[in-house]
Coordinates of C-alpha atoms and ligand atoms in Angstrom, one line a residue:
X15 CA 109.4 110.5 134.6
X16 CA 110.0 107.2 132.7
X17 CA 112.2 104.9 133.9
X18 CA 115.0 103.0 132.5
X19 CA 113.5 99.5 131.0
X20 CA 116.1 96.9 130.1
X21 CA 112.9 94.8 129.2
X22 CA 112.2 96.9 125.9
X23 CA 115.5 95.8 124.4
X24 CA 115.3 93.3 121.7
X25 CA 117.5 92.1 119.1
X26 CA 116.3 92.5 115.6
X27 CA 116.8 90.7 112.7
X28 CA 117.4 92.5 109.2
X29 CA 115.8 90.7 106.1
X30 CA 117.8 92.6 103.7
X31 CA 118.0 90.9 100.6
X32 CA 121.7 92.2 99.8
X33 CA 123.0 90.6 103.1
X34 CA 121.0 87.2 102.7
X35 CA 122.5 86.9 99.0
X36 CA 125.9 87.0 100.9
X37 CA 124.5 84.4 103.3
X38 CA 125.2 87.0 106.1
X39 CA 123.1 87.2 109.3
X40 CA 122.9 90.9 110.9
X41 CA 121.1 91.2 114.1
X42 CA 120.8 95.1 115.7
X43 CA 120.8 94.8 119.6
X44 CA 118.6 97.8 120.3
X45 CA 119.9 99.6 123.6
X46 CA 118.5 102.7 122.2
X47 CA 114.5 101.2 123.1
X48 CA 115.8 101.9 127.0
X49 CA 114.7 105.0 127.5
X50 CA 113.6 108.1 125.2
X51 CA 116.5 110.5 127.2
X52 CA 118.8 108.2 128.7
X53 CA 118.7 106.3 125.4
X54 CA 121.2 103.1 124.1
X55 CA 125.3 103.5 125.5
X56 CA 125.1 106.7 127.5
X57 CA 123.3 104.9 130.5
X58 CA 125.3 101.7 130.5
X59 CA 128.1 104.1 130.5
X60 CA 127.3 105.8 133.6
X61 CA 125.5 103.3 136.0
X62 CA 128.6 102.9 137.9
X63 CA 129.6 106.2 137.9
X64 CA 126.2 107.0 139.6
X65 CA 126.7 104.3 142.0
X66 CA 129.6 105.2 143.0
X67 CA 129.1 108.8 143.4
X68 CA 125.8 107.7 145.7
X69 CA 128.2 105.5 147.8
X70 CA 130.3 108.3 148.3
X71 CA 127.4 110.4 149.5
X72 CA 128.2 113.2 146.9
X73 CA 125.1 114.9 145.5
X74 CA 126.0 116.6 142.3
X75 CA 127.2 114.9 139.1
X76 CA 129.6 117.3 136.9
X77 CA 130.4 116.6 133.6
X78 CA 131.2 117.8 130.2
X79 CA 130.0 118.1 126.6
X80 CA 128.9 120.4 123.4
X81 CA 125.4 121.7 122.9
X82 CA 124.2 118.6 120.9
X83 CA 125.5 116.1 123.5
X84 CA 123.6 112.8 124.2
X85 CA 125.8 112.5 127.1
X86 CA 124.9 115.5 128.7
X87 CA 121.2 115.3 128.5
X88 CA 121.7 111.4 129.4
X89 CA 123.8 112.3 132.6
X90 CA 120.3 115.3 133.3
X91 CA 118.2 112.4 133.1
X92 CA 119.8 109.5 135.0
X93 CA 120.5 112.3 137.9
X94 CA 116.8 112.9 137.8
X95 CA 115.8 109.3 138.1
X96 CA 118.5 109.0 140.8
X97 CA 117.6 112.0 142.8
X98 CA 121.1 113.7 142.5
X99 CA 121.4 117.4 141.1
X100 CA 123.7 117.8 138.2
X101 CA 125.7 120.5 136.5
X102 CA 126.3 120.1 132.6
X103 CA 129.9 122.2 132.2
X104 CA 129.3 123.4 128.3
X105 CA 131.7 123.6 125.5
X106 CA 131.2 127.5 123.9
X107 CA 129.6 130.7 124.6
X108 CA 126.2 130.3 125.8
X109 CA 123.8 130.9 122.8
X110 CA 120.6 133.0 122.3
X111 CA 118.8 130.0 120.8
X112 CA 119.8 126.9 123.2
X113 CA 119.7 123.3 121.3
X114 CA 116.7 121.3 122.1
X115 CA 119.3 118.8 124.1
X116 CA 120.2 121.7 126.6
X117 CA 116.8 122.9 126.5
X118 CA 115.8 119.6 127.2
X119 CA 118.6 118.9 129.9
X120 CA 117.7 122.6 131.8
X121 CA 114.4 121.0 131.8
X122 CA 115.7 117.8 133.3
X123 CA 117.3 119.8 136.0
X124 CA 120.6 120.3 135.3
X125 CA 122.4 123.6 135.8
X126 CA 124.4 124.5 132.8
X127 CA 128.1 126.3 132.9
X128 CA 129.3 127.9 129.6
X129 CA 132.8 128.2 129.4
X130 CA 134.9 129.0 125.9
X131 CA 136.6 126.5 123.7
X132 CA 140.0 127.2 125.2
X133 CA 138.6 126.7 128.3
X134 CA 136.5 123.5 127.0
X135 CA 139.8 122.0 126.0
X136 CA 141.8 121.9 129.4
X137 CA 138.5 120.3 131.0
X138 CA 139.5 122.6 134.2
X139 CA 136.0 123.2 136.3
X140 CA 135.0 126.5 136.5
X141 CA 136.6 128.6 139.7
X142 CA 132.6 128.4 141.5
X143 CA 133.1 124.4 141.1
X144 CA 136.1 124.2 142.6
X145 CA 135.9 123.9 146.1
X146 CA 133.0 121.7 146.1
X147 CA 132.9 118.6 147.9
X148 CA 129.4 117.4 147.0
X149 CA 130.7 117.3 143.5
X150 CA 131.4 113.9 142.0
X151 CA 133.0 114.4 138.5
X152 CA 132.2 112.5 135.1
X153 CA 134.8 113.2 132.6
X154 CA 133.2 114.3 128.5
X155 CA 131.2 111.1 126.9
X156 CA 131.5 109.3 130.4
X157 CA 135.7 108.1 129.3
X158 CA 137.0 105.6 132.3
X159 CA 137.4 102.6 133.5
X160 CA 133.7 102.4 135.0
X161 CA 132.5 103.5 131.7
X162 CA 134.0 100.0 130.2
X163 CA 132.7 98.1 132.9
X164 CA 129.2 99.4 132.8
X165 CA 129.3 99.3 129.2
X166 CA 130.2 95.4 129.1
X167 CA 126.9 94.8 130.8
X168 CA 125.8 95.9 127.4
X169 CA 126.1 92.4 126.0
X170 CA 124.3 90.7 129.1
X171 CA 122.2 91.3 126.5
X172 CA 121.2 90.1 123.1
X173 CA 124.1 87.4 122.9
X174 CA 121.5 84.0 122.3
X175 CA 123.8 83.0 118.6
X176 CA 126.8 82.0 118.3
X177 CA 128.2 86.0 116.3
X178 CA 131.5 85.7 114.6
X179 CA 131.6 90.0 115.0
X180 CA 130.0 92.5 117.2
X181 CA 130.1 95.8 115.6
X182 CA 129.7 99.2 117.3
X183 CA 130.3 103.1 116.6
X184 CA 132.8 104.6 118.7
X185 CA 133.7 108.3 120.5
X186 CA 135.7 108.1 122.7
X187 CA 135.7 104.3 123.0
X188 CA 134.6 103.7 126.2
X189 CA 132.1 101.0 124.9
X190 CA 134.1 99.3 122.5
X191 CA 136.4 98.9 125.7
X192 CA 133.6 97.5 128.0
X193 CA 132.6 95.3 124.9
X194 CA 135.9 93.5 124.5
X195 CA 136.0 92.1 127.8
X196 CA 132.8 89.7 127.1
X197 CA 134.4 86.7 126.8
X198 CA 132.6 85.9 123.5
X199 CA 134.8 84.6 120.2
X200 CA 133.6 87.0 118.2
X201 CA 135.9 89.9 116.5
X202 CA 135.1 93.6 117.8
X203 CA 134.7 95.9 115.2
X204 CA 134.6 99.6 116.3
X205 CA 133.7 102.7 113.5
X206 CA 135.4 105.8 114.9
X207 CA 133.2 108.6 114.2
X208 CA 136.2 111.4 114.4
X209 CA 138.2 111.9 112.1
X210 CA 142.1 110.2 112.3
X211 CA 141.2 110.2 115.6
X212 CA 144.3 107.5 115.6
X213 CA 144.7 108.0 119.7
X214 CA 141.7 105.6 120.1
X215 CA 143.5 102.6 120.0
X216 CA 145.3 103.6 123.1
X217 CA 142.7 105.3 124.6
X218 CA 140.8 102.0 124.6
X219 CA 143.9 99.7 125.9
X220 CA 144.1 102.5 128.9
X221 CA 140.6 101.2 130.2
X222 CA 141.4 97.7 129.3
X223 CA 143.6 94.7 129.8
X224 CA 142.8 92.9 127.5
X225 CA 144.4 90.1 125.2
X226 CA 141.6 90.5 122.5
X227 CA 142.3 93.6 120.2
X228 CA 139.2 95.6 118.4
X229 CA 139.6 96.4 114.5
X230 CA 139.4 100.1 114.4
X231 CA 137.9 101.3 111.1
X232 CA 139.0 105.0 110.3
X233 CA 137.4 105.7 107.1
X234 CA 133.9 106.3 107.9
X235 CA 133.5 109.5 109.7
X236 CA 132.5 111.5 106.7
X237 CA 134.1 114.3 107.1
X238 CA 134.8 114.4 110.7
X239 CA 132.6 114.5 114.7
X240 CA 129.0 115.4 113.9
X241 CA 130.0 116.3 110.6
X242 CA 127.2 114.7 107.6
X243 CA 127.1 114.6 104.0
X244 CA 124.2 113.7 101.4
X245 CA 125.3 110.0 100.8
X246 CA 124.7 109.1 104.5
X247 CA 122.0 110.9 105.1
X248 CA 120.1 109.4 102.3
X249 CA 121.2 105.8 103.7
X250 CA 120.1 106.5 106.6
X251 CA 116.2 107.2 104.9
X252 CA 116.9 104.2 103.2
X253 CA 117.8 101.8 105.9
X254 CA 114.8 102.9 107.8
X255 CA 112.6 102.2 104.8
X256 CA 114.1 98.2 104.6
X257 CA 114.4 97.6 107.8
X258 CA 112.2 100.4 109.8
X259 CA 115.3 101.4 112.3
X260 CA 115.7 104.8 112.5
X261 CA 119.5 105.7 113.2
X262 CA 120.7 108.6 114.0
X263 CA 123.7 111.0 112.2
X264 CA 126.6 111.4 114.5
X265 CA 127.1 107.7 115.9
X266 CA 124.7 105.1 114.4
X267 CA 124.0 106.1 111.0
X268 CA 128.0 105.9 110.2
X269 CA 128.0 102.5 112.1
X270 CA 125.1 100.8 110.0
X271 CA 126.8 102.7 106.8
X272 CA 129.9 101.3 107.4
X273 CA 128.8 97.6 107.5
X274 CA 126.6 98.0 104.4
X275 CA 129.9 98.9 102.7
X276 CA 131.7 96.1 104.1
X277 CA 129.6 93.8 103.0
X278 CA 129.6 95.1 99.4
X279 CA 132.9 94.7 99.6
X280 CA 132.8 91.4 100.7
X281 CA 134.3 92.0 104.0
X282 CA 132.6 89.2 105.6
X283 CA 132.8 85.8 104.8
X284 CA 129.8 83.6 104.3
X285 CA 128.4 82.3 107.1
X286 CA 129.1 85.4 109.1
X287 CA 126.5 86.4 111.7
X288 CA 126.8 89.7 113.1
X289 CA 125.7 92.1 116.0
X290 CA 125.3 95.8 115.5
X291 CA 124.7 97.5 118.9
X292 CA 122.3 100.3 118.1
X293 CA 123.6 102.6 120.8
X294 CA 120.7 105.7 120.6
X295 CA 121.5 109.0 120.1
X296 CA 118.8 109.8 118.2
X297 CA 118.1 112.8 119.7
X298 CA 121.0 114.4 118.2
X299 CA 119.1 114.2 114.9
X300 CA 117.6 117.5 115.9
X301 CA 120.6 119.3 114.7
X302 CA 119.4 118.9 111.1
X303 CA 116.9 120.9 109.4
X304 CA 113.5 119.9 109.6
X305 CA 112.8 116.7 106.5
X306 CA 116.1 116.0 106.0
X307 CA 115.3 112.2 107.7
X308 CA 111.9 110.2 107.1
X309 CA 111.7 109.3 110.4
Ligands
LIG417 C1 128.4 108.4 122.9 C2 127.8 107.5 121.8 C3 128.7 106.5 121.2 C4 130.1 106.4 121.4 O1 130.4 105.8 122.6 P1 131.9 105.8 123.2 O2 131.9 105.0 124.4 O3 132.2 107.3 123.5 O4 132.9 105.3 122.1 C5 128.1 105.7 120.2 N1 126.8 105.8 119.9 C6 126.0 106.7 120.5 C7 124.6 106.8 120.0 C8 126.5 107.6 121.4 O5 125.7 108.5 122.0

């Protein structure tokens, strides 16, 4: 299996003649080249989770997500590379058609759990889980403290100009945490993908103390988690045409969107020279119906 290659990420420049008229530099820090599986965030995210559950001798990663997850197949796939079994606990009744992310994570090795929503919502392991003690557990989208921390390593990376504003999408905002603590001047700016998910301000203090505040933009999650419509799917064919990076619906599609607006808008001042962390998660694209993307 293909390992995990830090050496494939580059940072790549956009010549988009919208964004040079507005004298604007945007530079997309592409995490997602890591790995096909394990792609962008979602292995930053839980390298010192791993380590730690290695240290403490336990064998079996559990964790948490919906049938589409990039976390879930991430956390088969970087158990795989680091010889520990894992167990993928998943949201809803088992279906007769798996996605191609559980397929793909059975594959991979995991063991998959179905339990119902209710059940989804208290995150409560299963009764068989229980009692385990080779069981380390990773909460849903890898949320914690060692989440941030591995996620900060993100911008070990990429950081060779001087960027007046590192954008990112953001989940559960475990990597707009872990990208606030880089002491870099530039302003954070985090696109929540949920909708008036207005807890993520908090939920990202809770993982870090940290003077420097993100902005939080709300008002791009069309429609709500996972949820699409025409406009951004159509910029996301377009945004591949000008500038050949494919993106994907959920996460980085919205994130690219949102700064394309902000620009029209005249968010940025001249001079401005961003960093877009393209965090993978395209895999997820194959939710959508065959043609809907280019790419
Ligand atoms: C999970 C994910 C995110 C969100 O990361 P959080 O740390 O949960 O905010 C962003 N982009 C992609 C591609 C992801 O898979």
């Amino acid at each position: 299996m293909q390992t995990i290659d830090l050496e494939k990420i580059s940072t790549d420049n956009l010549s988009v003649p919208a964004y040079k008229e507005k004298n604007l530099e945007v530079d997309i820090l592409r995490i997602d080249k890591i790995h096909p599986v394990v792609s962008g965030n979602k292995w930053f995210k839980l390298r010192y989770y791993l380590e730690e559950a290695q240290q403490q001798k336990k064998s079996t990663i559990v964790t948490f997500g919906g049938a589409w997850s990039n976390h879930i197949v991430a956390t088969a796939a970087a158990c795989r590379l680091n010889n520990l079994s894992s167990i993928g606990i998943i949201r809803g009744e088992e279906s007769e058609t798996p996605s191609s992310t559980l397929l793909e994570a059975r594959q991979l090795g995991m063991q998959l759990v179905f339990i119902s929503r209710d059940a989804y919502k208290s995150k409560e392991l299963p009764a068989s889980l229980r009692n385990r003690d080779d069981c380390y557990i990773i909460s849903e989208g890898g949320y914690g403290i060692k989440g941030a921390k591995g996620a900060a390593t993100i911008l070990d990376h990429g950081l060779e100009k001087n960027y007046t504003h590192i954008c990112c999408a953001a989940g559960t905002g475990t990597m707009t945490a872990g990208l606030l603590v880089h002491p870099s001047q530039a302003d954070t700016i985090s696109v929540s993908v949920l909708k008036n998910n207005f807890q993520l301000e908090d939920d990202i203090r809770h993982l870090v103390n940290n003077k420097k505040k993100p902005v939080i933009i709300h008002d791009y999650h069309f429609g709500g988690y996972a949820k699409h419509t025409p406009a951004l799917l159509s910029f996301m064919n377009e945004f591949y045409k000008q500038t050949g990076i494919p993106s994907d619906f959920v996460y980085t599609g919205k994130l690219f969107f949102t700064i394309n607006d902000l620009v029209s808008n005249n968010y940025f001042k001249s001079g401005s020279k961003l960093l877009a962390i393209h965090s993978g998660g395209l895999q997820g694209n194959r939710s959508l119906s065959k043609g809907t993307l280019i790419f």
